[in-house]
C-alpha positions in Angstrom: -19.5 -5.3 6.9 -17.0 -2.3 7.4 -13.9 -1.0 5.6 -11.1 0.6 7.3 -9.7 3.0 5.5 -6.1 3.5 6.5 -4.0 6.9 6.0 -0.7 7.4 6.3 1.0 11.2 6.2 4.2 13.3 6.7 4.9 17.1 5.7 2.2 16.8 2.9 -1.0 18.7 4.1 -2.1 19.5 0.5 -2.0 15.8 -0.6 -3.7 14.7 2.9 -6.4 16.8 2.0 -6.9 15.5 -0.9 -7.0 12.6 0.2 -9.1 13.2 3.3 -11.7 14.5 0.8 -11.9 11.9 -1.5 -12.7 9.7 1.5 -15.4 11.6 3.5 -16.8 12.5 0.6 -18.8 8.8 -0.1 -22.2 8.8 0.1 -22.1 6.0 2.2 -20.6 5.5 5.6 -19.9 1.7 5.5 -16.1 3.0 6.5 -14.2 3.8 9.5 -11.4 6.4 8.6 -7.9 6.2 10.3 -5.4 8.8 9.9 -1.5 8.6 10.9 0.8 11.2 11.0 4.3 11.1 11.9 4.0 14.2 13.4 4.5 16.6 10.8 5.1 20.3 11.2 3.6 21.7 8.0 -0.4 21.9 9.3 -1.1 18.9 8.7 -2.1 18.0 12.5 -4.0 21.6 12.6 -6.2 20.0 9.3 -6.7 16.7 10.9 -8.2 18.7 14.2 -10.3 20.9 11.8 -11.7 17.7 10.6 -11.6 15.6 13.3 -15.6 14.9 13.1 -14.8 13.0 10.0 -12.5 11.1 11.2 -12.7 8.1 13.5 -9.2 8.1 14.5 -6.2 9.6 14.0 -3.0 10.5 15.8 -0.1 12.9 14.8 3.2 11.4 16.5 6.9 10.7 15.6 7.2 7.1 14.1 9.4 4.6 12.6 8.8 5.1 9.3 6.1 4.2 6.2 5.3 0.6 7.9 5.6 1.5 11.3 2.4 4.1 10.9 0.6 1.7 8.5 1.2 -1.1 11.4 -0.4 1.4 14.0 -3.2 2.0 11.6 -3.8 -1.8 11.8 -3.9 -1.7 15.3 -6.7 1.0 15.6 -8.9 -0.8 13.2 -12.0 -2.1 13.4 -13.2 -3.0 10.0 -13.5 -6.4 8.4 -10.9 -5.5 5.5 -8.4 -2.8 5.3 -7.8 -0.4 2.5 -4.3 1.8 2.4 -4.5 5.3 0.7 -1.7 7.1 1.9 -1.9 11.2 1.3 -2.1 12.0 -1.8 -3.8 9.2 -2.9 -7.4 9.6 -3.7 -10.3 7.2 -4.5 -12.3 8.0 -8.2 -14.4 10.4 -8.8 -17.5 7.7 -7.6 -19.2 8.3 -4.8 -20.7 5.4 -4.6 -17.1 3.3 -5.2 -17.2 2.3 -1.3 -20.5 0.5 -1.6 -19.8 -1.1 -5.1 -16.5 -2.5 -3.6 -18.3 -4.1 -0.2 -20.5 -6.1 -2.5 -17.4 -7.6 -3.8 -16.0 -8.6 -0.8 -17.0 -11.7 1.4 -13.8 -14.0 1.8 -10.8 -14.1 4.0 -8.4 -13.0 1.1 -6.2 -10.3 -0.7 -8.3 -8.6 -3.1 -6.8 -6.5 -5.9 -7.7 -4.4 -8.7 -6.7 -2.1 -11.5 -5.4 1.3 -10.1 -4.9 4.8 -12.3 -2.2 6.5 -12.1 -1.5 10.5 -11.6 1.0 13.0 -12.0 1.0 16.6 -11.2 -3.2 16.5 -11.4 -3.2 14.6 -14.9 -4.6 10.9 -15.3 -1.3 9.3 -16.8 -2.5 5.7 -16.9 -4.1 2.4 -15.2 -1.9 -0.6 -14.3 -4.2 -3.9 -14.8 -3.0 -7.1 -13.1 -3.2 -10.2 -14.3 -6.7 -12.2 -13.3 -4.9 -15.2 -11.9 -1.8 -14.7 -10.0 1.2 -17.0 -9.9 4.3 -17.1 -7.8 6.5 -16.0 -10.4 4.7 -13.0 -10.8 4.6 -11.8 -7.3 8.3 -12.8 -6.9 9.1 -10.3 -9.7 6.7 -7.9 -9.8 4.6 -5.7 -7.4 1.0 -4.9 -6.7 0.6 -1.5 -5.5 0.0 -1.4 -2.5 -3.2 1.3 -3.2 -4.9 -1.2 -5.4 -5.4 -4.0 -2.7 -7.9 -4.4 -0.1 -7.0 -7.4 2.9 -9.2 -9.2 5.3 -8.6 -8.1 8.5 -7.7 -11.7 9.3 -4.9 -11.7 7.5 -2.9 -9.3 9.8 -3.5 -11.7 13.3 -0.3 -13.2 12.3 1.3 -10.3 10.3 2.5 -7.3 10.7 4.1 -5.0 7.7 8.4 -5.4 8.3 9.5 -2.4 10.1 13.3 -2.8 9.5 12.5 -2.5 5.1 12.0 1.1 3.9 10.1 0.8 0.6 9.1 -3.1 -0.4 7.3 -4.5 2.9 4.5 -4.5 1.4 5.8 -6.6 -1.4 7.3 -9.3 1.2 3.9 -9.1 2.9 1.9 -10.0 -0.6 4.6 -13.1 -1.2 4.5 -14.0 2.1 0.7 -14.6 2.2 1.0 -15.6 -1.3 3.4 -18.5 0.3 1.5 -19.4 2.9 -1.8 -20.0 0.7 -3.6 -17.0 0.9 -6.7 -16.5 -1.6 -5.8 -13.1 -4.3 -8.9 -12.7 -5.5 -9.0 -10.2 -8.6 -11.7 -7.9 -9.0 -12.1 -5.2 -12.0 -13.2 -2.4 -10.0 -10.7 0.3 -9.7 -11.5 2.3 -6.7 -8.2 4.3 -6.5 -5.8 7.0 -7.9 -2.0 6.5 -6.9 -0.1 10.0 -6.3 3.1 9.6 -8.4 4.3 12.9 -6.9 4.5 10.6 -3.8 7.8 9.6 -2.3 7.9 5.9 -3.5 7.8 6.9 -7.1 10.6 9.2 -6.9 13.7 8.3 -9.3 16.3 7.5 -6.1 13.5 6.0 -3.8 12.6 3.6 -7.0 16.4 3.1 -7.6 16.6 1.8 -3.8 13.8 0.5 -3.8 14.7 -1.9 -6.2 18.0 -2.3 -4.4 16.5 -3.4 -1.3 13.8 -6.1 -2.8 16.9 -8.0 -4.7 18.7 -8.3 -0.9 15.7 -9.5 0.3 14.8 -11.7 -1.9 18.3 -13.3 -2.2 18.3 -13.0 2.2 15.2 -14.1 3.0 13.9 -16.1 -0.3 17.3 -17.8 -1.7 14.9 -20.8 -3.3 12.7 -18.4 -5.3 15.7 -16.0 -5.5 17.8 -18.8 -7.8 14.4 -20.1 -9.4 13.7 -17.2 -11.2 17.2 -15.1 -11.3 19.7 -18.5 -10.9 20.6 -17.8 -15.1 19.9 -14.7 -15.3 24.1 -13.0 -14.9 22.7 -9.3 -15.0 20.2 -9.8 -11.8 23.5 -11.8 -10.1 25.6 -8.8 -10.7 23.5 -6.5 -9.5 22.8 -8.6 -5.8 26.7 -8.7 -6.0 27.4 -4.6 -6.0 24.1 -4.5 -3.4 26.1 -6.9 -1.0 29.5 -5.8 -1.5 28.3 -2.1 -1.7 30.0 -1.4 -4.6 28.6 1.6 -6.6 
């Protein structure tokens, strides 16, 4: 059984190398490594050369955007399941974390964990999920998308959506969530989520937000007036999203 570990980068050499470290530094090499850049211009394609005998693919080219590179990761891949850990992002301090997580893994599902959380090189805290999840949950809330781990199968039919900017991965989880896919928890946490990244910037969460409510009022209207349909603040809210009103 293989993992693909998936990169993603743009203009952020020092996070990708921490990353890129983190990685090739397991003791084991049940892993294929995959690095996308979106053609950066800060070094980051001159470290990824440097390194290139660690690597067992990577590319450093304009792209569309966060899900467009994840989506060519996908492509490239060869592994049974696929693990994201964009730059920045860094597995623990284990460097055995790779081998403990294959022995968890032997069914055509989402896997998820508990995931730390870091700031400026300091531990803040680790986000637990709930053992068994439920359709209201993943309707209102998100997993991060550094704490999951998908079966490879999962992507035959599935891409990440290309036209969203910061909660594909969200639709993606409820989607499969939908359509009867196994999330399997597992308390393991195997990674370190960069809140220097752009996601967890104040404006990118602000929009972020912004742009799950449209689509879940757009694309989920059922679920949408299940769990929102009394609630006048969430209503509002959609109303100044559609109506652009600031």
């Amino acid at each position: 059984m293989k993992i693909s570990i998936i990169t993603i980068n743009y203009n952020n050499v020092e996070g990708l190398k921490k990353t890129v470290e983190s990685v090739v530094n397991q003791s084991s090499k049940v892993f294929e490594y995959i690095v996308i850049d979106g053609g950066s211009a800060d070094g980051s394609a001159e470290y990824l050369l440097a390194h290139n005998e660690n690597l067992n693919y990577w590319v450093s080219e304009p792209d569309k955007g966060i899900y467009n590179a994840m989506n060519k990761g996908i492509l490239q891949a060869r592994g049974d399941y696929f693990l994201f850990l964009n730059s920045g992002d860094i597995l623990v301090d284990d460097k055995e974390i790779i081998n403990k997580i294959v022995l968890t893994l032997n069914h055509q599902a989402v896997y998820y964990a508990p995931i730390y959380l870091k700031k400026n090189n300091l531990t803040e805290s680790k986000i637990e999920y709930p053992e068994n999840l439920d359709e209201r949950f993943l309707f209102t809330n998100t997993i991060c998308q550094q704490a999951v781990i998908y079966h490879k199968s999962l992507f035959v039919d599935n891409v990440f959506d290309e036209k969203l900017k910061y909660i594909s991965d969200w639709k993606m989880h409820f989607s499969l969530f939908k359509s009867k896919t196994k999330f399997i928890h597992f308390n393991i946490p195997f990674a370190i989520y960069d809140l220097n990244g752009l996601t967890s910037k104040g404006a990118t969460k602000y929009n972020s937000h912004k742009e799950r409510l449209k689509v879940q009022f757009l694309e989920f209207p059922f679920y949408f007036f299940k769990y929102y349909g009394k609630n006048w603040r969430v209503q509002l809210k959609l109303l100044k999203i559609l109506f652009k009103i600031n």
